[in-house]
Coordinates of C-alpha atoms in Angstrom, one line a residue:
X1 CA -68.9 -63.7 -16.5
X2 CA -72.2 -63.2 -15.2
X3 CA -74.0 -65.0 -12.0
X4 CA -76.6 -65.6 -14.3
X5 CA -74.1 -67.6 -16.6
X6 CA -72.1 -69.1 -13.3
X7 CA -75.6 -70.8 -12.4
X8 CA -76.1 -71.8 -15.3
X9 CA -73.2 -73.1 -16.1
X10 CA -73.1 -74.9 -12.0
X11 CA -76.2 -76.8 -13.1
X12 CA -75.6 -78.1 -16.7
X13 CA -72.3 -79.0 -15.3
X14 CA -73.6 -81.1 -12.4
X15 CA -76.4 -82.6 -14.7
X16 CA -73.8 -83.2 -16.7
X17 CA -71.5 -85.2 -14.1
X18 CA -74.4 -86.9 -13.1
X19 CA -75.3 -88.1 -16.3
X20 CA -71.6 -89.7 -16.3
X21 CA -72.3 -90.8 -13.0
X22 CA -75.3 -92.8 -14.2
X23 CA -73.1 -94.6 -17.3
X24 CA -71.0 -95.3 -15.0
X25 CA -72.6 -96.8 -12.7
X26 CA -74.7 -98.8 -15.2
X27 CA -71.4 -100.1 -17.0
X28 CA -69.9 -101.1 -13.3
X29 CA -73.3 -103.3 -12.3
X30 CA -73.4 -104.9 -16.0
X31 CA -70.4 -106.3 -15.2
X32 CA -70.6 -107.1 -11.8
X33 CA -74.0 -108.6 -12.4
X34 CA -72.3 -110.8 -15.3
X35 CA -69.7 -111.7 -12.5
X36 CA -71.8 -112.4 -9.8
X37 CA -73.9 -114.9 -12.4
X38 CA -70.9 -116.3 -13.2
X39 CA -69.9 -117.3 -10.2
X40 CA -73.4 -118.7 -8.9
X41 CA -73.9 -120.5 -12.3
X42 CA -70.3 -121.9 -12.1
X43 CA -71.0 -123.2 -8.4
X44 CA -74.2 -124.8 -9.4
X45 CA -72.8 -126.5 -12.3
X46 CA -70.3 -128.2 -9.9
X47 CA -73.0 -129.1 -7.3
X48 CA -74.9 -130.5 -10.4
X49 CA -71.6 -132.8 -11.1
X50 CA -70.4 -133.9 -8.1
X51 CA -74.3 -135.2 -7.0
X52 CA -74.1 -137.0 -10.4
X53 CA -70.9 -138.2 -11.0
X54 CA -69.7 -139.4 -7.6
X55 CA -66.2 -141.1 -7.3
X56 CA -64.6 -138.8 -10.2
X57 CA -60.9 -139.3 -8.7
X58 CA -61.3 -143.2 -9.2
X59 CA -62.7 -142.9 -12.7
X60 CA -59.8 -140.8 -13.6
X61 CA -57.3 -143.3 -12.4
X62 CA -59.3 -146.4 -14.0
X63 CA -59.8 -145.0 -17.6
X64 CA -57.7 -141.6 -18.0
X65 CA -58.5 -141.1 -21.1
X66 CA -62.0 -141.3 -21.5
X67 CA -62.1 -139.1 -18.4
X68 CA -60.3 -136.0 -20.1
X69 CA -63.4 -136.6 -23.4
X70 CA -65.9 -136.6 -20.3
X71 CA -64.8 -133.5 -18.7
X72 CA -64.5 -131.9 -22.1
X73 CA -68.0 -132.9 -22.7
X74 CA -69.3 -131.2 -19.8
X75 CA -68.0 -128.5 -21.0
X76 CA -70.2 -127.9 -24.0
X77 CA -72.5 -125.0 -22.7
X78 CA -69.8 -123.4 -21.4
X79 CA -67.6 -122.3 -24.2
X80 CA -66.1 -119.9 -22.0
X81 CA -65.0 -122.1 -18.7
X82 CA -62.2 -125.0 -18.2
X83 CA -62.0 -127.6 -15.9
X84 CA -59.2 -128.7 -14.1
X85 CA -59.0 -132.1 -11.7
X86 CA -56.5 -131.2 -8.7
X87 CA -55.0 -133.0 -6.3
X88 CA -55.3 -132.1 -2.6
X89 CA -51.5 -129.9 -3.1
X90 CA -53.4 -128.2 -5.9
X91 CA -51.0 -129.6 -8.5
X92 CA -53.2 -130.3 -11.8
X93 CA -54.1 -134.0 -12.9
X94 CA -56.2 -133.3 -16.1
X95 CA -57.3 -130.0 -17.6
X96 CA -59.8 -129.3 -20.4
X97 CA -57.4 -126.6 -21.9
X98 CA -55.6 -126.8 -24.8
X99 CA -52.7 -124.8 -23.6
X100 CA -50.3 -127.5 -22.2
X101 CA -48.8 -127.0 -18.5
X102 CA -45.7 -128.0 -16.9
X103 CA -45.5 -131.1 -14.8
X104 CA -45.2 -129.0 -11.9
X105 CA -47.9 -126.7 -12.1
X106 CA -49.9 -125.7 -9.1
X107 CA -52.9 -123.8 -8.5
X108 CA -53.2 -121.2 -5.7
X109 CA -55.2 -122.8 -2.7
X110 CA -56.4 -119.6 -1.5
X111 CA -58.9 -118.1 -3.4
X112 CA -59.9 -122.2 -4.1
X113 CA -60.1 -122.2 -0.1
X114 CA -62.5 -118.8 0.0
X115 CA -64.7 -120.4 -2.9
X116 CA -65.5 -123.4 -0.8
X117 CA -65.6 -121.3 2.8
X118 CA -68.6 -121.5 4.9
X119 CA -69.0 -117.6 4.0
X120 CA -71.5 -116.6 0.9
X121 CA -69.4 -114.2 -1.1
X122 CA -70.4 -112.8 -4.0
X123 CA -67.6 -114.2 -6.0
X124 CA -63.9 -115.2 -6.4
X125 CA -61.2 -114.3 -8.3
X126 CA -58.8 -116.6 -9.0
X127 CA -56.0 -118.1 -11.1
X128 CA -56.3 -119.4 -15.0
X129 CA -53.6 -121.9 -15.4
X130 CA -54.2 -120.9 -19.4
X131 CA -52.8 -117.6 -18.7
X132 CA -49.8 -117.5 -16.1
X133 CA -48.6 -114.7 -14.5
X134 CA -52.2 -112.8 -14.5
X135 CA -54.0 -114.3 -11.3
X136 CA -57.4 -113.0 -10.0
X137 CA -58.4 -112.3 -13.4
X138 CA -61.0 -115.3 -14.1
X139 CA -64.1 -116.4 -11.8
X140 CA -63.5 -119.5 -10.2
X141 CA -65.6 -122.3 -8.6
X142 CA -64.3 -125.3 -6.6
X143 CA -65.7 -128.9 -5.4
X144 CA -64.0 -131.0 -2.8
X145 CA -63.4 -134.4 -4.1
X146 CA -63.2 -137.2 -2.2
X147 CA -62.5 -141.5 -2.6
X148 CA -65.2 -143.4 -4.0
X149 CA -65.0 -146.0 -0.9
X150 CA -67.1 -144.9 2.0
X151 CA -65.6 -144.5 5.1
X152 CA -66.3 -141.8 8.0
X153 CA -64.1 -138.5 8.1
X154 CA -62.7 -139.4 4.8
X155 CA -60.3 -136.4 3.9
X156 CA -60.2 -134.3 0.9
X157 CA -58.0 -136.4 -1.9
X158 CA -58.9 -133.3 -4.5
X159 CA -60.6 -130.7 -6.6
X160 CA -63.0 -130.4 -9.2
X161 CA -61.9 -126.4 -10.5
X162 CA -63.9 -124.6 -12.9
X163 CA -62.4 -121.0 -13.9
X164 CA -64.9 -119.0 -15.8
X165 CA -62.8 -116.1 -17.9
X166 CA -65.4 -113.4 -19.4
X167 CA -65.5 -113.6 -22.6
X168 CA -64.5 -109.8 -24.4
X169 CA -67.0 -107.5 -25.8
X170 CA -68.5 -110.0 -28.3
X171 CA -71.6 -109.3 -30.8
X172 CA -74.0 -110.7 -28.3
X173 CA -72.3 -109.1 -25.2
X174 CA -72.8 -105.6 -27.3
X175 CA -76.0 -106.2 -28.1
X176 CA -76.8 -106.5 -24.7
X177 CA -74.8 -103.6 -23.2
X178 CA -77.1 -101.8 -26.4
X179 CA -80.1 -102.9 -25.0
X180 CA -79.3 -102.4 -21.4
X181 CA -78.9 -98.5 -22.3
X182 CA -81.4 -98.3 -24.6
X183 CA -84.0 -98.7 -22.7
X184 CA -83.5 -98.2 -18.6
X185 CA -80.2 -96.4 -18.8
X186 CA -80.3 -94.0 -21.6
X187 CA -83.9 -92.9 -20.6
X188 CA -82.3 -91.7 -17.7
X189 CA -79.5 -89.8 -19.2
X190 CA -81.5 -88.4 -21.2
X191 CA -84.1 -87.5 -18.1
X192 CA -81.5 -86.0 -15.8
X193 CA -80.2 -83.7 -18.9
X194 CA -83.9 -82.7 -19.4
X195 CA -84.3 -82.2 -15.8
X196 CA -81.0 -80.2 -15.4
X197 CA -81.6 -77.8 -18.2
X198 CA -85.4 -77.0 -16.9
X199 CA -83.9 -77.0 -13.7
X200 CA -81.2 -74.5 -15.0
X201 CA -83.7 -72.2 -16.9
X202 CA -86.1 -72.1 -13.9
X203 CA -83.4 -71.4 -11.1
X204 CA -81.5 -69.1 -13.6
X205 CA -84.5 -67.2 -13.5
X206 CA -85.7 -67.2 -10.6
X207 CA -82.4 -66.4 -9.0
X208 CA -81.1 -64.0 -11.0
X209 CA -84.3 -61.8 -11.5
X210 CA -84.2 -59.8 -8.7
X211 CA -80.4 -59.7 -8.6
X212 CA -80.5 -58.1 -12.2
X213 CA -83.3 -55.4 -11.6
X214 CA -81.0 -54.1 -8.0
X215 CA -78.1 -54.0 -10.3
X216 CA -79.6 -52.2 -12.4
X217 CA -81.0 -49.9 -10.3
X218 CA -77.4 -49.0 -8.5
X219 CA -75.9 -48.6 -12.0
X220 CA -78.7 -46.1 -12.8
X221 CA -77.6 -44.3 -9.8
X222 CA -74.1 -44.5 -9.9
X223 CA -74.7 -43.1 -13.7
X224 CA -77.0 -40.3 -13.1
X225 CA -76.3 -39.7 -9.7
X226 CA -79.2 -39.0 -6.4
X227 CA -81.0 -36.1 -7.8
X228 CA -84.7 -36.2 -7.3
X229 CA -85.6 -37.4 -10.5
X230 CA -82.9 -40.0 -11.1
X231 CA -83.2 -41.5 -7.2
X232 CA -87.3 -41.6 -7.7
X233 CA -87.1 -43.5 -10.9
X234 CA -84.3 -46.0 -9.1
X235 CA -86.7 -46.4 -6.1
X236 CA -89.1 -47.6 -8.4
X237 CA -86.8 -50.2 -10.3
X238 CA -86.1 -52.0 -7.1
X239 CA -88.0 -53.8 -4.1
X240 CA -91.4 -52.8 -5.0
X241 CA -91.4 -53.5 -8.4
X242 CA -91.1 -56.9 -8.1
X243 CA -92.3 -57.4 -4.3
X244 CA -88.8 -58.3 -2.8
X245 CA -90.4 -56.6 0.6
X246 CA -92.8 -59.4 0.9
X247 CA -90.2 -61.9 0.2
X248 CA -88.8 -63.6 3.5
X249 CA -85.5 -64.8 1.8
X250 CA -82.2 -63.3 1.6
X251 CA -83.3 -61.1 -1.3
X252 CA -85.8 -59.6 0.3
X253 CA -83.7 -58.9 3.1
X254 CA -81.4 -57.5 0.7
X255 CA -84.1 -55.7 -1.8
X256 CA -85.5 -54.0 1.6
X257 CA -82.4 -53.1 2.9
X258 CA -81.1 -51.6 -0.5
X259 CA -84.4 -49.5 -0.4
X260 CA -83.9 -48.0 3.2
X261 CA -80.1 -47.6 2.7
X262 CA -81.1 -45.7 -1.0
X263 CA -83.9 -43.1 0.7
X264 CA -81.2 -42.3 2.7
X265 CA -78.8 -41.8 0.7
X266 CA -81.3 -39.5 -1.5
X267 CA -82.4 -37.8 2.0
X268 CA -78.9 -36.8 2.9
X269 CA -78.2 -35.8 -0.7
X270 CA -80.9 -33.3 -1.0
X271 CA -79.9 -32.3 2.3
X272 CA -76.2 -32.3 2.0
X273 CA -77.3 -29.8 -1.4
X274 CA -79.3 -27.6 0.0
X275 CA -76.9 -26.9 2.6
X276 CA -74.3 -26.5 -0.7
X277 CA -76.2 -24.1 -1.7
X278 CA -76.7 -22.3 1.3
X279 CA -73.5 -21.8 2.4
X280 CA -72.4 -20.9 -1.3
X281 CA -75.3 -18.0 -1.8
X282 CA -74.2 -17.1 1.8
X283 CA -70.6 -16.2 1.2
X284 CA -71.8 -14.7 -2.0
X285 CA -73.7 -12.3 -0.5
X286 CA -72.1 -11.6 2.4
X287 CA -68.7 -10.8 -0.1
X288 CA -71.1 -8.8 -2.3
X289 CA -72.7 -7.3 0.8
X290 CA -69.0 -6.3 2.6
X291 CA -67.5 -5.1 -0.2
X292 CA -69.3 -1.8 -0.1
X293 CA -68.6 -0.5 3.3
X294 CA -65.1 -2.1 3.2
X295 CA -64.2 -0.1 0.1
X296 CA -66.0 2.9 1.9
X297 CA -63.8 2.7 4.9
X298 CA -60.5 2.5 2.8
X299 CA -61.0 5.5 1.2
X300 CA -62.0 7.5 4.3
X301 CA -59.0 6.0 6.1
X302 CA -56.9 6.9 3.4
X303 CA -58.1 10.5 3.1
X304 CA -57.1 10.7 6.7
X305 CA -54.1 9.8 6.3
X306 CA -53.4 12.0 3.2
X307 CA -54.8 14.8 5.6
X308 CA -52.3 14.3 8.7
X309 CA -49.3 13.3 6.8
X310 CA -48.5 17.0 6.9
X311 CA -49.0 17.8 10.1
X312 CA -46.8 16.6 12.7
X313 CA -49.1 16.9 16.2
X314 CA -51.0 13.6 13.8
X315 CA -47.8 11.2 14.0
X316 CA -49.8 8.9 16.5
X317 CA -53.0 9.0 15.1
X318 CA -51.4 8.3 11.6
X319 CA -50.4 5.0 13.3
X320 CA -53.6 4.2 14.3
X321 CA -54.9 4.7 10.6
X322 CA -52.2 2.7 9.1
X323 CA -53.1 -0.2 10.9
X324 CA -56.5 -0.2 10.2
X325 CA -55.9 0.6 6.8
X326 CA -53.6 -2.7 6.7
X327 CA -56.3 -4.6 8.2
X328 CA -59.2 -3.1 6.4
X329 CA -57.4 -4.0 3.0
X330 CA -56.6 -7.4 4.2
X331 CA -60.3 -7.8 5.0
X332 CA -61.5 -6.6 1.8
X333 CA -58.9 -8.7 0.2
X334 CA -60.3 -11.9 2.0
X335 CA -63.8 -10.9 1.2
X336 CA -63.2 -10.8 -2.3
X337 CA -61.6 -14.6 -2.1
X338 CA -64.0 -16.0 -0.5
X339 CA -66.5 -14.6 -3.4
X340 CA -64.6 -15.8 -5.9
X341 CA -64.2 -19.2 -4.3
X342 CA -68.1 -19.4 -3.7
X343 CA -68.2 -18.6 -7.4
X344 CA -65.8 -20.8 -8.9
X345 CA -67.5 -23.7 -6.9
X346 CA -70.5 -23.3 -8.3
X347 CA -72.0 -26.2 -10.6
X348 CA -73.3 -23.9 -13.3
X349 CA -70.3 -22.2 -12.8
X350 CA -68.6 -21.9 -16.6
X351 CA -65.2 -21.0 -18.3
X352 CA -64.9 -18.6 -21.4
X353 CA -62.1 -21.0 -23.3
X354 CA -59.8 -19.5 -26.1
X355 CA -56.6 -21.7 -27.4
X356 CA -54.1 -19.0 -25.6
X357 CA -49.8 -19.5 -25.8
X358 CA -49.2 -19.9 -22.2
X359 CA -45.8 -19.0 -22.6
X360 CA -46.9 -15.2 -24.1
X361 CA -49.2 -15.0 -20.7
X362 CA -46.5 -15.6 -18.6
X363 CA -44.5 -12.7 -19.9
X364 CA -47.4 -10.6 -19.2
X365 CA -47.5 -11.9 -16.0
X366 CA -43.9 -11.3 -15.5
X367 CA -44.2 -7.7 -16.6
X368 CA -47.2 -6.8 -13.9
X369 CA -44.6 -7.9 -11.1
X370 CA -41.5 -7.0 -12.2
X371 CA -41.7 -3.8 -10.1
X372 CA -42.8 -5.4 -7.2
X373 CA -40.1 -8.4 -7.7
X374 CA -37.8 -5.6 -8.3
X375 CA -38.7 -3.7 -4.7
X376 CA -38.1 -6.5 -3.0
X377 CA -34.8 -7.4 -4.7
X378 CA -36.1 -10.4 -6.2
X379 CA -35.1 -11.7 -9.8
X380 CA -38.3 -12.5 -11.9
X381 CA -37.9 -14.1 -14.8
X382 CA -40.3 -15.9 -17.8
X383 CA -38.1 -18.5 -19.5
X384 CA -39.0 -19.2 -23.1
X385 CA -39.7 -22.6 -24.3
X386 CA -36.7 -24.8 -25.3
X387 CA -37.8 -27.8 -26.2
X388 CA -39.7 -27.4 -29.3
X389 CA -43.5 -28.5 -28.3
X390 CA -46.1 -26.1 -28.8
X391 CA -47.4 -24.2 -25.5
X392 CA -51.1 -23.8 -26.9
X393 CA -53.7 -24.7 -24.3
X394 CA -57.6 -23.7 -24.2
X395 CA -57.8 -21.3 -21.5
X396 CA -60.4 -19.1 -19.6
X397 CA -57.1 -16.3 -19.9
X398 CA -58.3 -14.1 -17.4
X399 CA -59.0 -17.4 -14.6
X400 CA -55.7 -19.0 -15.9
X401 CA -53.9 -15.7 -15.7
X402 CA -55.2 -15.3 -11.7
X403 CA -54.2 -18.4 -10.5
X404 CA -50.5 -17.8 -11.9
X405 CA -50.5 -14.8 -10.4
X406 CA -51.4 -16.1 -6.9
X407 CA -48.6 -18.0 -7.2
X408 CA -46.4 -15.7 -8.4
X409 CA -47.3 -13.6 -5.6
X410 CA -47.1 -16.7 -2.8
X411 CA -43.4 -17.0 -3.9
X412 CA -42.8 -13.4 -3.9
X413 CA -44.0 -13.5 0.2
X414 CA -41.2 -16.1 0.7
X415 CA -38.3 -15.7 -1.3
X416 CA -35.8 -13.6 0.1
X417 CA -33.9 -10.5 -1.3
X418 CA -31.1 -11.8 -3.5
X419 CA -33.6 -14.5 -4.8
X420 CA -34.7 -15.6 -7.8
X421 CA -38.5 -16.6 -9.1
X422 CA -39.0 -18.3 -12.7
X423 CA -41.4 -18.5 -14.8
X424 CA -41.6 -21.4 -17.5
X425 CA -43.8 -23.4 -20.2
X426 CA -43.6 -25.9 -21.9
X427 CA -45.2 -28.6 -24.2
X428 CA -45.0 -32.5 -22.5
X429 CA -46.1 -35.7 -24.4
X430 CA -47.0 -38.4 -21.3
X431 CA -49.1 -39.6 -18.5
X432 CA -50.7 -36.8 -16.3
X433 CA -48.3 -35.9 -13.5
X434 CA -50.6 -37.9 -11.1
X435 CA -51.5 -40.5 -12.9
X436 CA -50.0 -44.2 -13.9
X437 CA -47.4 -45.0 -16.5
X438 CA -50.1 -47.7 -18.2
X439 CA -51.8 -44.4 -19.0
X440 CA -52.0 -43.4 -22.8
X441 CA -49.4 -40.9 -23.7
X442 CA -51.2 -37.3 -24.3
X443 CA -49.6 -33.8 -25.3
X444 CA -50.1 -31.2 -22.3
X445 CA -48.7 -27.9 -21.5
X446 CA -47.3 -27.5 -18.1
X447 CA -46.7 -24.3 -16.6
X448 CA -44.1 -24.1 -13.5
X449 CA -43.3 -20.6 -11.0
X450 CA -39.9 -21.7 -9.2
X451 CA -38.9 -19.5 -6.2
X452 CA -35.4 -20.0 -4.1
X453 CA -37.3 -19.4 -1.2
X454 CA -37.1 -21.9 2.0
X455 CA -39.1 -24.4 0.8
X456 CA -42.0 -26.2 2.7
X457 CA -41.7 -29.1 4.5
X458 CA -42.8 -32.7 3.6
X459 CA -45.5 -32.9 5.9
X460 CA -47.2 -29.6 5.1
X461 CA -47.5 -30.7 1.0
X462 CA -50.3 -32.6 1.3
X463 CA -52.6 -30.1 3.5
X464 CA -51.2 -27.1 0.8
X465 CA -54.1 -26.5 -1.0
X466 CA -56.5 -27.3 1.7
X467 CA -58.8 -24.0 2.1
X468 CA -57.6 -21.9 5.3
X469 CA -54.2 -23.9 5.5
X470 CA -51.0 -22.0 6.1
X471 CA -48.0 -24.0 5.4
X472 CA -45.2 -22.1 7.0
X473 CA -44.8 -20.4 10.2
X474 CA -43.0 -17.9 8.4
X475 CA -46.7 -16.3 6.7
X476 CA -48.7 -13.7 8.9
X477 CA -51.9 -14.5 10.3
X478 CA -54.9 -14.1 8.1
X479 CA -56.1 -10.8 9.4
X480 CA -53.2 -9.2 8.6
X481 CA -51.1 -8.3 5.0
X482 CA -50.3 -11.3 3.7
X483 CA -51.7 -15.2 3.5
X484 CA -55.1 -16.1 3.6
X485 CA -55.1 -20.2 3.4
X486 CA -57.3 -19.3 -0.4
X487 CA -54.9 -18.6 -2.8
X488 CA -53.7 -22.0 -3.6
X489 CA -57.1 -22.9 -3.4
X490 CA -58.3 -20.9 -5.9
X491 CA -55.5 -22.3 -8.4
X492 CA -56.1 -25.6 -7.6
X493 CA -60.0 -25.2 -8.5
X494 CA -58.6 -23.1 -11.8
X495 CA -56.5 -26.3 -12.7
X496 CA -59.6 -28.5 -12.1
X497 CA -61.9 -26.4 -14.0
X498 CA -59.6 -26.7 -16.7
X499 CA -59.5 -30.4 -16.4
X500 CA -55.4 -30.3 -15.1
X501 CA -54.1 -30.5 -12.2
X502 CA -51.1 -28.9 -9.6
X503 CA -48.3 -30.7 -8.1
X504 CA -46.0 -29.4 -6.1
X505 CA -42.4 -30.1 -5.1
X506 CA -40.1 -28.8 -2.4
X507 CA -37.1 -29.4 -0.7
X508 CA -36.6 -27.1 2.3
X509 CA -33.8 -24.8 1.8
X510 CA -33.6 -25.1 -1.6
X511 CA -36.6 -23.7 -3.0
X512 CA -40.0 -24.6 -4.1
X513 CA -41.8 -25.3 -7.6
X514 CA -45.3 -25.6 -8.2
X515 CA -46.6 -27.0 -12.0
X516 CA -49.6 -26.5 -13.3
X517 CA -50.4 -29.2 -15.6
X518 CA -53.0 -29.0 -17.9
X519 CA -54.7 -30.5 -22.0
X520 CA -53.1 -29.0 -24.9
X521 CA -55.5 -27.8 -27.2

C-alpha cells in the first residue's frame, strides 16, 4: 500500500466519520429539541390550568364524575399526554388513561419534586403509570394543588401530573425528520464529503509529489547504480526539478539533504573507481613487469647450481643458491597470483563457458598430482559419481580446473604421509549451500577435495578466503615455498564468476573438506 493511497484513504475515512458525526448529531438534537418542547409546552399547559381552574381538588370531590370528562377534555390537543390528579403521598385519585391501576398505585415523588424545583432544567423524566415497570421513560410536568378556601401557608393537598410519552416514528414525525435532512443536514453531508474528497485529491497531491519523484530517483540509482551518467540523470530527477531547495518544509529539508548526501555518494564512487582501477592496472603491471627478470634470475641461479653440483670446494655456495632459488621461485610464484587476481577482478573480465563433466576433470586433475601425492605418501583419489545425477556444469575448464587444483595442492601442504585426499562430484537437487530452505529447489553439481589433514580451527573459517590470510600456524611464511594467503582467493572468485559458491567444513583432527558448489547446465 502506497502513502499516496494511506492519505487518501486517512482523509475519505475522516470525512467519512464526520459525515456520521453530523447525522448523529442532527438525529440526537431532533429529539432532544422534541424533548425539551415537550417539557416546556407541558409546563405551560399546567400553568394555563391551574390560573383557570382554581380549586380542582374540591371540584373533584363535589362532582367526580364530571371531573374525569373535564380532564379528558383538556386533553384534546394532546393526543399524546395523560393527566393524573395526586394526592400529596402521590397515590392517584383520577387518571385520564384507559389502562386501569390498582388501588394502591403511587407515583414517584422525585422526579415530580425536580419538575416543580426552583431550578430551570431542561426536562424531566419520569414515571407513566400506563406502563409499569419502565420509569424515566415519559416527560413529565407537575402543578401543586392546593384547597380552594384561602388561608395563609396553606400546604400542598396534591398534584395536577401530566406525562407526555413521544409518540413513535409516525407519518408526520418522518416527514419531519425528512425535512430536517433534506435541507440543513444533508447539505452538509453532502458538503463535508465534497470537501473531504477535494481535500483528499489536493493534499494527495501535494504531499505525495515530491515523495514520488525522490523515490524514484533512489530506485533509478539503486537500479543502474552511481556511474556518471546514471547519478547525473538522478540529480536531475530530484530537488531541482521541482524546487524542493527553495521549500522551507520538511521536504525540502529532505529533497536538499538527499541531493548533498547523492553528490557524495557519486563523488566517492568515481573516486572509490578510479582508485579500483589504479590499483588493478598497478598489480597488472607490476606482475607483467617482474615476471621477466624473476624468470631471468631462476634460470641463471639454476645454471649455477647445475655448474657447482660437481665440484665439491661449491657445497657452501650451493647453499646460498638454493635458497635464493627457493625464494626467487616463491616470488615469481606470488607475482603471477597477484596477476591473476588483478585479472580475474576485473569488471570486463569474461569466462570462456563449455558444458564440461566435472567428474572427467577431476580425474585429470587427479592424474597431474598423483606423483606428487605419491612423493609425499599421500593417497589421491577421484571418486566416481554414485548417485545417479548428471555432473554436467558450464565451465571456463581451464579457470575451473585452476581453482581445484589450488585446492588440491592446499591439502597436499597439510596432510600428512599415510593420508588420504579425495576427490568427488556429484549432481544435488536443492537450495544453494548458503542459502534458505524457502528457496526453490535447483539441480547443481558440487565438487568436494577431502584431505585427513589436521583440520582448521573454527575461528580461522570465516577469515579463510580473505586475500593474504593464513589459517594455520603450521603454513610457512609467504616469502618462502609454500602459502601465499591467494590461493583460496582465487577459487573463491572462480566459484563467483561461475555464479557458485565455496563452503568449507572442518573439524580439527579429523580432516578438512571444501565444496565447490556450482549451476548445472
Amino acid at each position: 500500500m502506497s502513502v499516496r493511497f494511506k492519505i487518501a484513504l486517512t482523509i475519505f475515512v475522516t470525512g467519512a466519520l464526520t459525515a456520521l458525526g453530523v447525522i448523529a448529531t442532527v438525529l440526537f438534537a431532533f429529539e432532544r429539541f422534541e424533548q425539551e418542547t415537550s417539557y416546556h409546552r407541558a409546563n405551560a399547559f399546567l400553568k394555563r390550568v391551574g390560573t383557570t381552574y382554581n380549586g380542582m381538588l374540591d371540584m373533584q370531590q363535589r362532582h367526580p364524575e364530571e371531573f374525569t370528562i373535564f380532564l379528558r377534555s383538556l386533553l384534546f390537543f394532546e393526543p399524546n399526554s395523560q393527566l393524573y390528579l395526586l394526592r400529596a403521598d402521590g397515590s392517584v385519585i383520577v387518571s385520564t388513561s384507559s389502562v386501569p391501576l390498582p388501588p394502591d398505585y403511587r407515583v414517584k415523588m422525585q422526579p415530580l419534586m425536580d419538575a416543580m424545583g426552583p431550578t430551570p432544567v431542561p426536562y424531566v423524566m419520569g414515571q407513566d403509570p400506563e406502563r409499569p415497570g419502565t420509569d424515566s421513560t415519559a416527560i413529565i410536568a407537575a402543578l401543586p394543588l392546593t384547597s380552594a378556601v384561602i388561608r395563609p401557608d396553606q400546604p400542598v393537598t396534591g398534584y395536577l401530573y401530566l406525562v407526555y410519552q413521544l409518540p413513535r416514528l409516525t407519518e408526520g414525525r418522518a416527514q419531519a425528520l425528512r425535512s430536517t435532512f433534506a435541507r440543513p443536514a444533508l447539505a452538509s453531508v453532502v458538503a463535508v464529503v465534497v470537501l473531504a474528497t477535494l481535500l483528499t485529491a489536493w493534499i494527495t497531491a501535494t504531499v505525495t509529489r515530491p515523495l514520488r519523484r525522490l523515490t524514484e530517483a533512489v530506485a533509478a540509482v539503486e537500479r543502474e547504480g552511481l556511474t556518471a551518467q546514471t547519478a547525473g540523470a538522478a540529480l536531475t530527477r530530484t530537488p531541482h526539478s521541482f524546487e524542493l531547495d527553495a521549500a522551507r518544509d520538511e521536504f525540502g529539508q529532505l529533497g536538499s539533504g538527499f541531493r548533498a548526501m547523492l553528490m557524495t555518494l557519486r563523488a566517492q564512487w568515481e573516486a572509490l573507481r578510479r582508485l579500483d582501477h589504479f590499483r588493478r592496472e598497478g598489480i597488472s603491471n607490476l606482475s607483467h613487469d617482474l615476471r621477466s627478470p624473476l624468470t631471468a634470475t631462476v634460470a641463471c641461479l639454476e645454471t649455477l647450481d647445475t655448474r657447482w653440483v660437481a665440484d665439491p670446494a661449491r657445497a657452501g655456495d650451493r647453499q646460498l643458491v638454493e635458497v635464493a632459488l627457493r625464494n626467487t621461485r616463491n616470488a615469481a610464484r606470488l607475482v603471477q597470483l597477484l596477476g591473476d587476481m588483478a585479472q580475474l577482478d576485473e569488471p570486463e573480465f569474461k569466462l570462456h563457458r563449455e558444458r564440461f563433466d566435472a567428474a572427467e576433470l577431476l580425474d585429470d586433475i587427479a592424474v597431474r598430482f598423483a606423483a606428487r601425492a605419491e612423493k609425499q605418501g599421500v593417497a589421491l583419489v577421484a571418486e566416481p559419481a554414485t548417485d545417479g545425477l548428471p555432473t554436467f556444469a558450464s565451465l571456463d575448464i581451464e579457470l575451473f580446473e585452476r581453482a581445484v587444483a589450488n585446492l588440491v595442492d592446499n591439502a597436499l601442504k597439510f596432510c600428512p604421509a599415510g593420508g588420504c585426499i579425495t576427490l568427488a562430484a556429484r549432481g544435488h537437487i536443492g537450495p544453494t549451500g548458503g542459502g534458505s530452505d524457502r528457496e526453490p529447489a535447483q539441480q547443481r553439481v558440487e565438487v568436494s577435495v577431502h584431505d585427513t589433514g589436521p583440520g582448521i580451527p573454527a575461528a580461522d573459517i570465516a577469515h579463510l578466503f580473505d586475500r593474504f590470510y593464513q589459517s594455520r600456524q603450521s603454513v610457512e611464511p609467504a616469502s618462502a615455498e609454500g602459502g601465499k594467503g591467494l590461493g583460496l582467493a582465487i577459487v573463491k572468485r572462480i566459484a563467483e564468476l561461475h555464479g557458485g559458491e565455496v563452503v568449507v567444513s572442518s573439524v580439527p583432527g579429523q580432516g578438512t573438506t571444501v565444496t565447490l558448489s556450482l549451476p548445472a547446465g
